[in-house]
PDB file of C-alpha atoms in Angstrom:
ATOM      1  CA  MET A  20      53.048  60.691  12.012  1.00 68.00           C
ATOM      2  CA  THR A  21      49.979  62.959  11.466  1.00 76.00           C
ATOM      3  CA  SER A  22      46.778  62.172  13.068  1.00 76.00           C
ATOM      4  CA  ARG A  23      45.328  61.652   9.672  1.00 73.00           C
ATOM      5  CA  ALA A  24      48.034  59.006   9.126  1.00 72.00           C
ATOM      6  CA  ARG A  25      47.350  57.403  12.307  1.00 75.00           C
ATOM      7  CA  LEU A  26      43.567  57.246  11.801  1.00 68.00           C
ATOM      8  CA  ILE A  27      44.129  55.685   8.137  1.00 73.00           C
ATOM      9  CA  ASN A  28      46.508  52.922   9.897  1.00 71.00           C
ATOM     10  CA  SER A  29      43.807  52.168  12.707  1.00 72.00           C
ATOM     11  CA  VAL A  30      41.158  51.822   9.893  1.00 67.00           C
ATOM     12  CA  MET A  31      43.533  49.609   8.062  1.00 73.00           C
ATOM     13  CA  ALA A  32      44.327  47.487  10.841  1.00 70.00           C
ATOM     14  CA  GLN A  33      40.538  47.135  11.775  1.00 74.00           C
ATOM     15  CA  ARG A  34      39.732  46.203   8.176  1.00 73.00           C
ATOM     16  CA  SER A  35      42.684  43.652   8.085  1.00 72.00           C
ATOM     17  CA  LEU A  36      41.057  41.948  11.292  1.00 68.00           C
ATOM     18  CA  TRP A  37      37.630  41.834  10.060  1.00 67.00           C
ATOM     19  CA  CYS A  38      38.896  40.503   6.530  1.00 65.00           C
ATOM     20  CA  ALA A  39      40.814  37.697   8.465  1.00 66.00           C
ATOM     21  CA  LEU A  40      37.609  36.869  10.796  1.00 63.00           C
ATOM     22  CA  ALA A  41      35.571  36.863   7.596  1.00 62.00           C
ATOM     23  CA  ARG A  42      37.977  34.394   5.712  1.00 63.00           C
ATOM     24  CA  ARG A  43      37.986  32.073   8.673  1.00 60.00           C
ATOM     25  CA  ASN A  44      34.127  32.067   9.328  1.00 56.00           C
ATOM     26  CA  ALA A  45      33.353  31.586   5.511  1.00 58.00           C
ATOM     27  CA  GLY A  46      35.424  28.507   5.226  1.00 66.00           C
ATOM     28  CA  GLY A  47      32.483  25.845   5.235  1.00 77.00           C
ATOM     29  CA  PHE A  48      30.229  24.145   7.642  1.00 81.00           C
ATOM     30  CA  THR A  49      30.989  23.455  11.442  1.00 88.00           C
ATOM     31  CA  LEU A  50      30.880  19.774  12.400  1.00 92.00           C
ATOM     32  CA  ILE A  51      27.928  20.615  14.631  1.00 93.00           C
ATOM     33  CA  GLU A  52      25.862  21.955  11.690  1.00 92.00           C
ATOM     34  CA  LEU A  53      26.906  19.057   9.742  1.00 93.00           C
ATOM     35  CA  MET A  54      25.821  16.592  12.437  1.00 95.00           C
ATOM     36  CA  ILE A  55      22.513  18.368  12.460  1.00 96.00           C
ATOM     37  CA  VAL A  56      21.778  18.088   9.044  1.00 95.00           C
ATOM     38  CA  VAL A  57      22.803  14.133   9.131  1.00 96.00           C
ATOM     39  CA  THR A  58      20.275  13.563  12.202  1.00 96.00           C
ATOM     40  CA  ILE A  59      17.427  15.416  10.288  1.00 96.00           C
ATOM     41  CA  VAL A  60      18.142  13.496   6.893  1.00 96.00           C
ATOM     42  CA  ALA A  61      18.343  10.155   9.227  1.00 96.00           C
ATOM     43  CA  ILE A  62      14.904  11.113  10.845  1.00 96.00           C
ATOM     44  CA  ALA A  63      13.283  11.899   7.406  1.00 95.00           C
ATOM     45  CA  MET A  64      14.676   8.487   5.826  1.00 95.00           C
ATOM     46  CA  THR A  65      13.355   6.682   9.165  1.00 94.00           C
ATOM     47  CA  LEU A  66       9.650   8.170   8.269  1.00 93.00           C
ATOM     48  CA  ALA A  67       9.757   8.050   4.340  1.00 95.00           C
ATOM     49  CA  VAL A  68      11.229   4.515   3.576  1.00 94.00           C
ATOM     50  CA  PRO A  69       8.560   2.271   5.192  1.00 92.00           C
ATOM     51  CA  ALA A  70       5.689   4.586   4.013  1.00 92.00           C
ATOM     52  CA  TYR A  71       7.342   4.349   0.335  1.00 94.00           C
ATOM     53  CA  GLN A  72       7.759   0.610   0.779  1.00 92.00           C
ATOM     54  CA  GLU A  73       3.927   0.046   2.031  1.00 91.00           C
ATOM     55  CA  HIS A  74       2.909   2.232  -1.028  1.00 93.00           C
ATOM     56  CA  ILE A  75       4.887  -0.228  -3.211  1.00 94.00           C
ATOM     57  CA  ARG A  76       3.289  -3.132  -1.712  1.00 94.00           C
ATOM     58  CA  LYS A  77      -0.493  -1.622  -2.084  1.00 94.00           C
ATOM     59  CA  ALA A  78       0.165  -1.178  -5.814  1.00 94.00           C
ATOM     60  CA  LYS A  79       1.382  -4.669  -6.090  1.00 95.00           C
ATOM     61  CA  ARG A  80      -1.489  -5.994  -4.155  1.00 96.00           C
ATOM     62  CA  THR A  81      -3.863  -4.049  -6.720  1.00 95.00           C
ATOM     63  CA  VAL A  82      -2.189  -5.721  -9.530  1.00 96.00           C
ATOM     64  CA  GLY A  83      -2.991  -9.197  -7.728  1.00 96.00           C
ATOM     65  CA  ARG A  84      -6.508  -8.227  -7.039  1.00 96.00           C
ATOM     66  CA  GLY A  85      -7.021  -7.271 -10.484  1.00 96.00           C
ATOM     67  CA  GLU A  86      -5.593 -10.458 -11.650  1.00 96.00           C
ATOM     68  CA  LEU A  87      -7.792 -12.712  -9.405  1.00 97.00           C
ATOM     69  CA  LEU A  88     -11.037 -10.905 -10.722  1.00 97.00           C
ATOM     70  CA  THR A  89      -9.599 -11.299 -14.500  1.00 96.00           C
ATOM     71  CA  VAL A  90      -9.559 -15.329 -13.739  1.00 97.00           C
ATOM     72  CA  LEU A  91     -12.747 -15.187 -11.852  1.00 97.00           C
ATOM     73  CA  ALA A  92     -14.240 -13.605 -15.037  1.00 97.00           C
ATOM     74  CA  ARG A  93     -12.587 -16.163 -17.384  1.00 96.00           C
ATOM     75  CA  GLN A  94     -14.007 -19.045 -14.825  1.00 97.00           C
ATOM     76  CA  GLU A  95     -17.543 -17.700 -15.128  1.00 96.00           C
ATOM     77  CA  GLN A  96     -17.093 -17.409 -18.938  1.00 97.00           C
ATOM     78  CA  PHE A  97     -16.162 -21.143 -18.880  1.00 97.00           C
ATOM     79  CA  PHE A  98     -18.972 -22.024 -16.806  1.00 97.00           C
ATOM     80  CA  VAL A  99     -21.556 -20.287 -19.178  1.00 97.00           C
ATOM     81  CA  ASN A 100     -19.895 -22.334 -22.097  1.00 97.00           C
ATOM     82  CA  ASN A 101     -19.480 -25.594 -20.619  1.00 97.00           C
ATOM     83  CA  LYS A 102     -22.047 -25.624 -17.653  1.00 97.00           C
ATOM     84  CA  GLN A 103     -19.249 -26.474 -14.979  1.00 97.00           C
ATOM     85  CA  TYR A 104     -16.138 -24.725 -13.727  1.00 97.00           C
ATOM     86  CA  SER A 105     -12.546 -25.441 -14.896  1.00 96.00           C
ATOM     87  CA  THR A 106     -10.377 -27.423 -12.780  1.00 95.00           C
ATOM     88  CA  LEU A 107      -7.156 -26.131 -14.318  1.00 95.00           C
ATOM     89  CA  LEU A 108      -6.025 -22.600 -15.176  1.00 94.00           C
ATOM     90  CA  THR A 109      -4.672 -23.834 -18.614  1.00 94.00           C
ATOM     91  CA  ASN A 110      -8.255 -24.614 -19.698  1.00 95.00           C
ATOM     92  CA  LEU A 111      -8.820 -20.854 -19.481  1.00 95.00           C
ATOM     93  CA  GLY A 112      -6.016 -19.620 -21.413  1.00 93.00           C
ATOM     94  CA  TYR A 113      -3.145 -19.589 -19.183  1.00 91.00           C
ATOM     95  CA  SER A 114       0.164 -21.289 -20.161  1.00 88.00           C
ATOM     96  CA  ALA A 115       0.766 -22.769 -16.825  1.00 86.00           C
ATOM     97  CA  SER A 116      -1.228 -23.732 -13.696  1.00 86.00           C
ATOM     98  CA  PRO A 117      -0.071 -22.164 -11.273  1.00 92.00           C
ATOM     99  CA  TYR A 118       1.309 -19.234 -13.088  1.00 94.00           C
ATOM    100  CA  ALA A 119       3.102 -16.055 -11.702  1.00 95.00           C
ATOM    101  CA  ILE A 120       2.595 -12.306 -12.246  1.00 96.00           C
ATOM    102  CA  SER A 121       4.850  -9.303 -12.075  1.00 95.00           C
ATOM    103  CA  SER A 122       4.390  -6.084 -10.437  1.00 92.00           C
ATOM    104  CA  ASN A 123       2.900  -4.682 -13.531  1.00 92.00           C
ATOM    105  CA  GLY A 124       0.569  -7.630 -14.118  1.00 91.00           C
ATOM    106  CA  SER A 125       2.509  -9.387 -16.986  1.00 92.00           C
ATOM    107  CA  LYS A 126       2.806 -13.451 -17.107  1.00 93.00           C
ATOM    108  CA  VAL A 127       6.157 -14.514 -15.752  1.00 93.00           C
ATOM    109  CA  ALA A 128       7.675 -17.892 -15.091  1.00 92.00           C
ATOM    110  CA  VAL A 129       6.942 -19.270 -11.742  1.00 92.00           C
ATOM    111  CA  ASP A 130      10.468 -19.047 -10.633  1.00 92.00           C
ATOM    112  CA  ASP A 131      11.192 -15.520 -12.201  1.00 92.00           C
ATOM    113  CA  SER A 132      12.804 -12.958  -9.913  1.00 94.00           C
ATOM    114  CA  ASN A 133      10.426 -10.283 -10.826  1.00 93.00           C
ATOM    115  CA  ARG A 134       7.333 -12.232  -9.686  1.00 95.00           C
ATOM    116  CA  SER A 135       5.026 -10.651  -7.196  1.00 96.00           C
ATOM    117  CA  TYR A 136       2.377 -12.936  -6.994  1.00 97.00           C
ATOM    118  CA  LEU A 137       1.485 -16.627  -7.750  1.00 96.00           C
ATOM    119  CA  ILE A 138      -1.959 -17.303  -8.852  1.00 97.00           C
ATOM    120  CA  THR A 139      -3.279 -20.623  -7.939  1.00 96.00           C
ATOM    121  CA  LEU A 140      -6.481 -22.385  -8.252  1.00 96.00           C
ATOM    122  CA  THR A 141      -7.462 -24.767  -5.421  1.00 94.00           C
ATOM    123  CA  ASN A 142     -10.487 -26.917  -4.224  1.00 94.00           C
ATOM    124  CA  ALA A 143     -11.457 -26.806  -8.182  1.00 94.00           C
ATOM    125  CA  SER A 144     -14.575 -29.104  -9.019  1.00 96.00           C
ATOM    126  CA  PRO A 145     -17.313 -28.642 -11.697  1.00 96.00           C
ATOM    127  CA  THR A 146     -19.402 -26.715  -9.075  1.00 96.00           C
ATOM    128  CA  GLY A 147     -16.806 -24.597  -7.394  1.00 96.00           C
ATOM    129  CA  TYR A 148     -13.412 -23.353  -7.069  1.00 97.00           C
ATOM    130  CA  THR A 149     -11.115 -20.769  -5.074  1.00 97.00           C
ATOM    131  CA  LEU A 150      -8.586 -18.810  -6.438  1.00 98.00           C
ATOM    132  CA  ASN A 151      -5.468 -17.291  -4.473  1.00 97.00           C
ATOM    133  CA  ALA A 152      -3.108 -14.881  -5.192  1.00 97.00           C
ATOM    134  CA  VAL A 153       0.170 -15.846  -2.978  1.00 97.00           C
ATOM    135  CA  PRO A 154       2.746 -13.154  -2.335  1.00 97.00           C
ATOM    136  CA  GLN A 155       6.100 -13.680  -3.453  1.00 96.00           C
ATOM    137  CA  LEU A 156       9.651 -12.765  -3.146  1.00 94.00           C
ATOM    138  CA  ALA A 157       9.604  -8.818  -1.686  1.00 92.00           C
ATOM    139  CA  GLN A 158       5.745  -8.755  -1.852  1.00 95.00           C
ATOM    140  CA  ALA A 159       5.911 -11.546   0.723  1.00 93.00           C
ATOM    141  CA  THR A 160       6.548  -9.020   3.175  1.00 91.00           C
ATOM    142  CA  ASP A 161       3.001  -8.024   2.877  1.00 90.00           C
ATOM    143  CA  ARG A 162       1.707  -9.240   6.385  1.00 90.00           C
ATOM    144  CA  ARG A 163      -0.971  -6.789   6.180  1.00 92.00           C
ATOM    145  CA  CYS A 164      -3.290  -8.822   3.445  1.00 95.00           C
ATOM    146  CA  GLY A 165      -0.867 -11.789   2.808  1.00 95.00           C
ATOM    147  CA  THR A 166      -2.528 -14.082   0.439  1.00 96.00           C
ATOM    148  CA  LEU A 167      -5.862 -12.700  -1.370  1.00 97.00           C
ATOM    149  CA  THR A 168      -8.771 -15.357  -1.842  1.00 97.00           C
ATOM    150  CA  ILE A 169     -11.804 -15.307  -3.998  1.00 97.00           C
ATOM    151  CA  THR A 170     -14.253 -18.185  -4.328  1.00 97.00           C
ATOM    152  CA  SER A 171     -16.798 -18.986  -6.990  1.00 96.00           C
ATOM    153  CA  THR A 172     -19.513 -17.684  -4.896  1.00 95.00           C
ATOM    154  CA  GLY A 173     -17.806 -14.198  -4.698  1.00 93.00           C
ATOM    155  CA  ILE A 174     -16.344 -14.837  -0.938  1.00 95.00           C
ATOM    156  CA  ARG A 175     -13.393 -12.498  -0.494  1.00 95.00           C
ATOM    157  CA  SER A 176     -10.640 -12.920   2.262  1.00 95.00           C
ATOM    158  CA  GLN A 177      -7.170 -12.615   3.006  1.00 95.00           C
ATOM    159  CA  SER A 178      -4.294 -14.395   5.345  1.00 94.00           C
ATOM    160  CA  GLY A 179      -3.029 -11.194   6.779  1.00 91.00           C
ATOM    161  CA  MET A 180      -4.025  -8.881   9.825  1.00 94.00           C
ATOM    162  CA  ALA A 181      -6.019  -6.493   7.852  1.00 93.00           C
ATOM    163  CA  SER A 182      -9.613  -6.824   7.343  1.00 91.00           C
ATOM    164  CA  ALA A 183     -10.908  -7.842   3.862  1.00 87.00           C
ATOM    165  CA  SER A 184     -12.080  -4.786   3.150  1.00 88.00           C
ATOM    166  CA  GLU A 185      -9.097  -3.100   3.387  1.00 90.00           C
ATOM    167  CA  CYS A 186      -7.248  -5.745   1.265  1.00 92.00           C
ATOM    168  CA  TRP A 187     -10.122  -5.737  -1.257  1.00 89.00           C
TER     169      TRP A 187
END
């Protein structure tokens, strides 16, 4: 065997060794790499899901606030026309008293599975009233603001831990 043939055999043997090593390492992810990715995804989900849920609660709260202000405007119009406030929501054009709204503000049945708030009229008299948006189902987890309330004198409050300015 000539030196040239030995050199070619040596190069071919090294090439075979490198190809075998490359095939073995190119097979996929190691268990450690996979566990690192799973851990990173779990940490990201732990941070993202509560923030997303709070964003959804805020959006639904905005719908509840808007509905209370709509009822308030109807009450004031009723007062202008009749020189007294209505003691029933049905006198203001609503089909039920109380009634429920969904997350997009549409009126739904009080036992509907898509309801977000129950709108109630309490302490109603010809001279004053209190409107409440009581959170329902998934929205009932809104412990920051809870039930939103507005009176005929414009006083706004909430039953949760947050301040009125945060909720209104």
